[in-house]
Amino acid sequence: MSGFVDKPVPVEVPGLTHLHTGKVRDLYATGSGDLVMVASDRVSAFDWVLPTEIPDKGRLLTQLSLWWFEQLSDLVDNHVISDVPPKGAPTDWAGRTLVCRRLDMVPVECVARGYLTGSGLSEYSATGSVCGVPLPGGLVDGSRLDRAIFTPAIKAEVGEHDENVSFDTVARLHGSALATRLRELTLGLYTRGRAIAEERGILLADTKFEFGRDTDGSLVLADEVFTPDSSRFWPREEWRPGRPQPSFDKQIIRDWLSSPASGWDRASETPPPSLPDEVVEHTRARYVEVFVRLTGRTPDFVGD
């Protein structure tokens, strides 16, 4: 059992129809058919959406995605129409809302890995490959790969694990032409993002993208891009292969939940507990730090 500890009640806004409540984002439709994505301050770990929020997280994710969409605009179109909340929306939606084109979403999580860690490391240790891509021997946790690899996954419902699959599986399910284009876009975007991040002292270990088809059939980048929720960022100055790397993502939360201090048994069906203040503050500080290091600016809502 997993999912929401406390599933939120959707906010009602005149003229909008609530469509979906995700781990972090709430999705609405406008009367004209556009979509409105609102990034909450919710945080998930171990397939649970936790009962404790991280203040300003939704704004940080949204503003960082907007910055990245600009950096990538010459490589692929994105779904953003506006970042102005619809008329009648709560004041809290400011800074965390994107009005987007409605797309026919491709049900594949497009993952790029430039370093070996996480589930990729586990698979490599067992098979010598990741998602059907063979890798050289002798790699360790944090090893940089000679060439980034495309390791897709099939998206799961909230509370379920995404399933890592091979390129051939994507080709069988969706056709070789689409699979090839997804791989090209994923690796191209990752290469651009990794170069930009490295210039700012950050290693982009891996990331995931979502794409949808526009009305003309072209692929469009959707959802979020290169955020601490969708990517694994490491401080370059602390990178040491052969051990788990310090991270700018929610690893702080995972570590606490896995520790005796939390009193939580991950293998049980008991929901995880609330996070202590120091874990919340530390996590928020890491999200702010990666935002500042990447964009070169302090978010104007910090300290609100």
Short mmCIF file of C-alpha atoms in Angstrom, two decimals:
data_model
loop_
_atom_site.label_atom_id
_atom_site.label_comp_id
_atom_site.label_asym_id
_atom_site.label_seq_id
_atom_site.Cartn_x
_atom_site.Cartn_y
_atom_site.Cartn_z
CA MET A 1 0.00 0.00 0.00
CA SER A 2 1.24 3.49 -0.83
CA GLY A 3 0.06 6.76 -2.34
CA PHE A 4 -1.22 9.79 -0.44
CA VAL A 5 -1.06 9.85 3.33
CA ASP A 6 -3.69 12.61 3.21
CA LYS A 7 -5.06 13.24 -0.28
CA PRO A 8 -5.80 16.96 -0.67
CA VAL A 9 -9.21 18.28 -1.64
CA PRO A 10 -8.95 20.12 -4.98
CA VAL A 11 -9.37 23.89 -4.91
CA GLU A 12 -12.46 25.03 -6.77
CA VAL A 13 -11.91 27.93 -9.17
CA PRO A 14 -14.69 29.42 -11.31
CA GLY A 15 -14.21 28.53 -14.97
CA LEU A 16 -11.77 25.69 -14.27
CA THR A 17 -12.47 21.96 -14.15
CA HIS A 18 -10.27 19.85 -11.89
CA LEU A 19 -8.84 16.90 -13.82
CA HIS A 20 -6.20 15.24 -11.67
CA THR A 21 -4.28 15.43 -8.41
CA GLY A 22 -0.72 14.15 -8.82
CA LYS A 23 2.12 13.68 -6.38
CA VAL A 24 3.08 17.35 -6.69
CA ARG A 25 0.87 19.00 -9.33
CA ASP A 26 -2.85 19.63 -9.61
CA LEU A 27 -4.21 19.74 -13.14
CA TYR A 28 -7.19 21.78 -14.33
CA ALA A 29 -8.83 22.52 -17.68
CA THR A 30 -9.97 25.94 -18.84
CA GLY A 31 -13.16 26.55 -20.75
CA SER A 32 -11.14 27.00 -23.94
CA GLY A 33 -9.45 23.62 -23.54
CA ASP A 34 -6.04 24.70 -22.24
CA LEU A 35 -4.53 23.08 -19.17
CA VAL A 36 -3.55 24.73 -15.89
CA MET A 37 -0.79 23.05 -13.87
CA VAL A 38 -0.36 24.13 -10.26
CA ALA A 39 2.76 22.93 -8.46
CA SER A 40 2.04 22.37 -4.78
CA ASP A 41 4.56 22.16 -1.94
CA ARG A 42 3.88 18.44 -1.56
CA VAL A 43 6.82 16.05 -1.50
CA SER A 44 6.95 12.31 -2.13
CA ALA A 45 9.36 9.58 -1.10
CA PHE A 46 9.29 5.80 -1.41
CA ASP A 47 6.05 6.05 -3.46
CA TRP A 48 4.28 7.95 -0.67
CA VAL A 49 3.12 11.56 -0.84
CA LEU A 50 4.15 12.71 2.63
CA PRO A 51 1.92 14.55 5.11
CA THR A 52 4.50 17.37 5.45
CA GLU A 53 5.03 20.03 2.80
CA ILE A 54 8.25 21.87 1.89
CA PRO A 55 7.52 25.63 1.87
CA ASP A 56 7.96 27.32 -1.54
CA LYS A 57 8.85 24.03 -3.25
CA GLY A 58 6.15 24.43 -5.90
CA ARG A 59 7.28 27.94 -6.75
CA LEU A 60 10.92 26.86 -6.95
CA LEU A 61 10.07 23.98 -9.29
CA THR A 62 7.92 26.16 -11.53
CA GLN A 63 10.36 29.05 -11.78
CA LEU A 64 13.30 26.73 -12.39
CA SER A 65 11.38 24.91 -15.14
CA LEU A 66 10.57 28.23 -16.82
CA TRP A 67 14.26 29.16 -16.74
CA TRP A 68 15.24 25.82 -18.28
CA PHE A 69 12.53 26.00 -20.94
CA GLU A 70 14.23 29.18 -22.15
CA GLN A 71 17.66 27.52 -22.23
CA LEU A 72 16.27 24.64 -24.31
CA SER A 73 13.89 26.50 -26.61
CA ASP A 74 16.08 26.08 -29.69
CA LEU A 75 16.12 22.29 -29.26
CA VAL A 76 12.42 21.56 -28.75
CA ASP A 77 9.15 23.42 -28.31
CA ASN A 78 7.50 23.37 -24.87
CA HIS A 79 3.92 23.42 -23.68
CA VAL A 80 3.89 26.75 -21.78
CA ILE A 81 1.41 29.41 -22.84
CA SER A 82 1.59 31.66 -19.78
CA ASP A 83 2.68 31.72 -16.14
CA VAL A 84 -0.14 34.07 -15.13
CA PRO A 85 -2.77 32.31 -12.97
CA PRO A 86 -6.32 32.36 -14.37
CA LYS A 87 -8.75 35.00 -13.15
CA GLY A 88 -10.27 34.02 -9.82
CA ALA A 89 -7.40 31.70 -8.82
CA PRO A 90 -6.17 31.81 -5.21
CA THR A 91 -3.36 34.29 -4.53
CA ASP A 92 -1.15 31.35 -3.51
CA TRP A 93 -1.15 30.15 -7.14
CA ALA A 94 1.14 33.05 -8.11
CA GLY A 95 4.57 31.77 -9.12
CA ARG A 96 3.53 28.13 -9.10
CA THR A 97 1.10 28.05 -12.04
CA LEU A 98 1.59 27.30 -15.73
CA VAL A 99 -1.13 27.59 -18.36
CA CYS A 100 -0.24 25.03 -21.01
CA ARG A 101 -1.29 23.59 -24.33
CA ARG A 102 -3.23 20.36 -24.13
CA LEU A 103 -1.13 17.58 -25.64
CA ASP A 104 -1.57 13.92 -26.42
CA MET A 105 0.94 12.73 -23.83
CA VAL A 106 3.33 9.90 -24.70
CA PRO A 107 3.09 7.36 -21.83
CA VAL A 108 6.86 6.94 -21.56
CA GLU A 109 9.11 8.47 -18.95
CA CYS A 110 12.20 9.44 -20.93
CA VAL A 111 15.24 9.05 -18.69
CA ALA A 112 18.82 10.04 -19.51
CA ARG A 113 21.74 8.90 -17.38
CA GLY A 114 25.22 10.37 -17.53
CA TYR A 115 26.39 8.88 -14.24
CA LEU A 116 25.72 5.50 -12.68
CA THR A 117 23.68 5.50 -9.47
CA GLY A 118 20.28 4.63 -8.03
CA SER A 119 18.24 1.96 -9.79
CA GLY A 120 20.68 2.07 -12.70
CA LEU A 121 23.51 1.03 -10.41
CA SER A 122 21.42 -1.81 -8.97
CA GLU A 123 20.61 -3.14 -12.44
CA TYR A 124 24.20 -2.77 -13.59
CA SER A 125 25.47 -4.69 -10.53
CA ALA A 126 23.13 -7.56 -11.38
CA THR A 127 23.39 -7.65 -15.18
CA GLY A 128 26.22 -5.39 -16.39
CA SER A 129 23.71 -3.28 -18.28
CA VAL A 130 20.95 -0.71 -17.70
CA CYS A 131 17.64 -1.04 -19.56
CA GLY A 132 19.32 -3.28 -22.10
CA VAL A 133 22.29 -0.94 -22.65
CA PRO A 134 25.56 -2.81 -21.89
CA LEU A 135 28.14 -0.86 -19.90
CA PRO A 136 31.88 -1.39 -19.27
CA GLY A 137 32.96 -3.42 -16.28
CA GLY A 138 34.34 -1.95 -13.09
CA LEU A 139 31.92 0.96 -12.73
CA VAL A 140 30.97 2.09 -9.21
CA ASP A 141 28.40 4.33 -7.59
CA GLY A 142 28.85 7.78 -9.12
CA SER A 143 30.93 6.69 -12.14
CA ARG A 144 30.63 9.05 -15.10
CA LEU A 145 29.55 7.23 -18.26
CA ASP A 146 31.58 7.77 -21.42
CA ARG A 147 28.32 8.50 -23.24
CA ALA A 148 24.94 9.31 -21.75
CA ILE A 149 22.35 6.54 -22.16
CA PHE A 150 18.60 6.50 -22.75
CA THR A 151 16.87 4.35 -20.13
CA PRO A 152 13.10 4.77 -20.50
CA ALA A 153 10.38 3.74 -18.09
CA ILE A 154 6.67 3.08 -18.35
CA LYS A 155 4.78 5.50 -16.14
CA ALA A 156 2.80 4.14 -13.20
CA GLU A 157 -0.11 5.46 -11.16
CA VAL A 158 0.48 7.40 -7.92
CA GLY A 159 1.79 4.95 -5.33
CA GLU A 160 3.19 2.51 -7.89
CA HIS A 161 6.72 2.06 -9.22
CA ASP A 162 7.54 3.18 -12.75
CA GLU A 163 8.85 0.18 -14.71
CA ASN A 164 12.27 0.51 -16.35
CA VAL A 165 12.20 -0.91 -19.88
CA SER A 166 14.49 -1.22 -22.88
CA PHE A 167 14.48 0.90 -26.02
CA ASP A 168 13.20 -2.15 -27.90
CA THR A 169 10.19 -2.33 -25.59
CA VAL A 170 9.33 1.32 -26.31
CA ALA A 171 9.72 0.65 -30.03
CA ARG A 172 7.43 -2.37 -29.81
CA LEU A 173 4.77 -0.45 -27.87
CA HIS A 174 4.90 2.84 -29.77
CA GLY A 175 6.79 2.24 -33.01
CA SER A 176 10.47 2.53 -33.85
CA ALA A 177 10.18 6.03 -35.33
CA LEU A 178 8.71 7.51 -32.16
CA ALA A 179 11.10 5.57 -29.92
CA THR A 180 14.08 6.85 -31.93
CA ARG A 181 12.86 10.44 -31.78
CA LEU A 182 12.28 10.21 -28.02
CA ARG A 183 15.82 8.93 -27.55
CA GLU A 184 17.30 11.68 -29.73
CA LEU A 185 15.41 14.43 -27.91
CA THR A 186 16.15 13.00 -24.47
CA LEU A 187 19.89 12.70 -25.02
CA GLY A 188 20.10 16.05 -26.79
CA LEU A 189 18.33 17.88 -23.97
CA TYR A 190 20.36 16.08 -21.33
CA THR A 191 23.63 16.98 -23.07
CA ARG A 192 22.65 20.67 -23.16
CA GLY A 193 21.48 20.63 -19.54
CA ARG A 194 24.58 18.83 -18.28
CA ALA A 195 26.87 21.36 -19.95
CA ILE A 196 24.98 24.33 -18.50
CA ALA A 197 24.92 22.80 -15.02
CA GLU A 198 28.64 21.94 -15.08
CA GLU A 199 29.48 25.56 -15.88
CA ARG A 200 27.77 26.39 -12.60
CA GLY A 201 29.54 23.74 -10.53
CA ILE A 202 26.74 21.17 -10.61
CA LEU A 203 26.80 17.65 -12.04
CA LEU A 204 23.55 16.51 -13.65
CA ALA A 205 23.68 12.78 -12.92
CA ASP A 206 20.38 11.81 -14.51
CA THR A 207 17.02 13.28 -15.38
CA LYS A 208 13.61 12.46 -16.81
CA PHE A 209 11.43 14.18 -19.40
CA GLU A 210 7.84 13.91 -20.53
CA PHE A 211 6.72 14.62 -24.08
CA GLY A 212 3.37 15.02 -25.78
CA ARG A 213 2.18 15.33 -29.37
CA ASP A 214 0.75 18.63 -30.53
CA THR A 215 -2.14 18.81 -32.99
CA ASP A 216 0.32 18.67 -35.90
CA GLY A 217 1.95 15.52 -34.51
CA SER A 218 5.18 17.21 -33.40
CA LEU A 219 6.71 16.30 -30.04
CA VAL A 220 6.57 18.97 -27.34
CA LEU A 221 8.40 19.05 -24.01
CA ALA A 222 5.90 19.05 -21.13
CA ASP A 223 5.55 18.91 -17.35
CA GLU A 224 8.76 20.03 -15.60
CA VAL A 225 12.38 20.05 -16.72
CA PHE A 226 15.71 19.80 -14.84
CA THR A 227 14.27 20.36 -11.37
CA PRO A 228 15.41 18.65 -8.15
CA ASP A 229 12.27 16.50 -8.39
CA SER A 230 12.96 15.27 -11.91
CA SER A 231 16.77 15.25 -11.83
CA ARG A 232 19.67 14.17 -9.68
CA PHE A 233 22.01 17.12 -9.06
CA TRP A 234 25.39 16.75 -7.33
CA PRO A 235 27.81 19.50 -6.25
CA ARG A 236 30.80 19.06 -8.55
CA GLU A 237 33.31 19.89 -5.84
CA GLU A 238 32.07 16.98 -3.68
CA TRP A 239 31.88 14.30 -6.39
CA ARG A 240 33.74 11.14 -5.33
CA PRO A 241 32.95 7.93 -7.30
CA GLY A 242 32.61 4.80 -5.21
CA ARG A 243 30.16 6.19 -2.66
CA PRO A 244 26.72 7.82 -2.55
CA GLN A 245 27.06 11.45 -3.64
CA PRO A 246 25.78 14.51 -1.76
CA SER A 247 22.67 15.64 -3.57
CA PHE A 248 20.47 18.68 -4.11
CA ASP A 249 17.28 16.61 -4.24
CA LYS A 250 15.07 15.09 -1.54
CA GLN A 251 17.67 12.51 -0.48
CA ILE A 252 17.68 14.25 2.91
CA ILE A 253 14.07 13.13 3.35
CA ARG A 254 14.74 9.58 2.17
CA ASP A 255 17.69 9.31 4.56
CA TRP A 256 15.61 10.46 7.54
CA LEU A 257 12.70 8.16 6.70
CA SER A 258 15.15 5.24 6.45
CA SER A 259 16.80 6.07 9.77
CA PRO A 260 15.82 4.80 13.24
CA ALA A 261 14.91 8.40 14.12
CA SER A 262 11.77 8.22 11.99
CA GLY A 263 10.51 5.01 13.59
CA TRP A 264 9.01 4.03 10.23
CA ASP A 265 9.15 0.57 8.73
CA ARG A 266 9.22 1.05 4.97
CA ALA A 267 8.22 -2.59 4.41
CA SER A 268 5.03 -2.17 6.41
CA GLU A 269 1.71 -0.78 5.18
CA THR A 270 1.90 2.01 7.75
CA PRO A 271 2.04 5.51 6.20
CA PRO A 272 5.25 7.46 6.81
CA PRO A 273 5.33 10.00 9.64
CA SER A 274 5.47 13.78 9.45
CA LEU A 275 8.89 15.29 8.85
CA PRO A 276 10.66 17.15 11.65
CA ASP A 277 11.27 20.87 11.23
CA GLU A 278 15.02 20.49 10.74
CA VAL A 279 14.52 18.07 7.81
CA VAL A 280 11.99 20.43 6.22
CA GLU A 281 14.31 23.42 6.61
CA HIS A 282 17.35 21.54 5.30
CA THR A 283 15.42 20.25 2.28
CA ARG A 284 14.07 23.71 1.44
CA ALA A 285 17.57 25.17 1.73
CA ARG A 286 18.91 22.63 -0.78
CA TYR A 287 16.13 23.42 -3.26
CA VAL A 288 16.90 27.14 -2.91
CA GLU A 289 20.65 26.55 -3.27
CA VAL A 290 20.38 24.63 -6.53
CA PHE A 291 17.99 27.28 -7.90
CA VAL A 292 20.46 30.07 -7.08
CA ARG A 293 23.50 28.19 -8.39
CA LEU A 294 21.81 27.35 -11.68
CA THR A 295 20.01 30.59 -12.46
CA GLY A 296 22.35 33.06 -10.74
CA ARG A 297 19.48 34.80 -8.99
CA THR A 298 17.73 34.60 -5.64
CA PRO A 299 14.01 33.79 -5.94
CA ASP A 300 12.01 36.88 -4.97
CA PHE A 301 9.70 34.88 -2.71
CA VAL A 302 12.42 33.58 -0.39
CA GLY A 303 11.71 34.96 3.04
CA ASP A 304 7.97 35.41 2.36
#
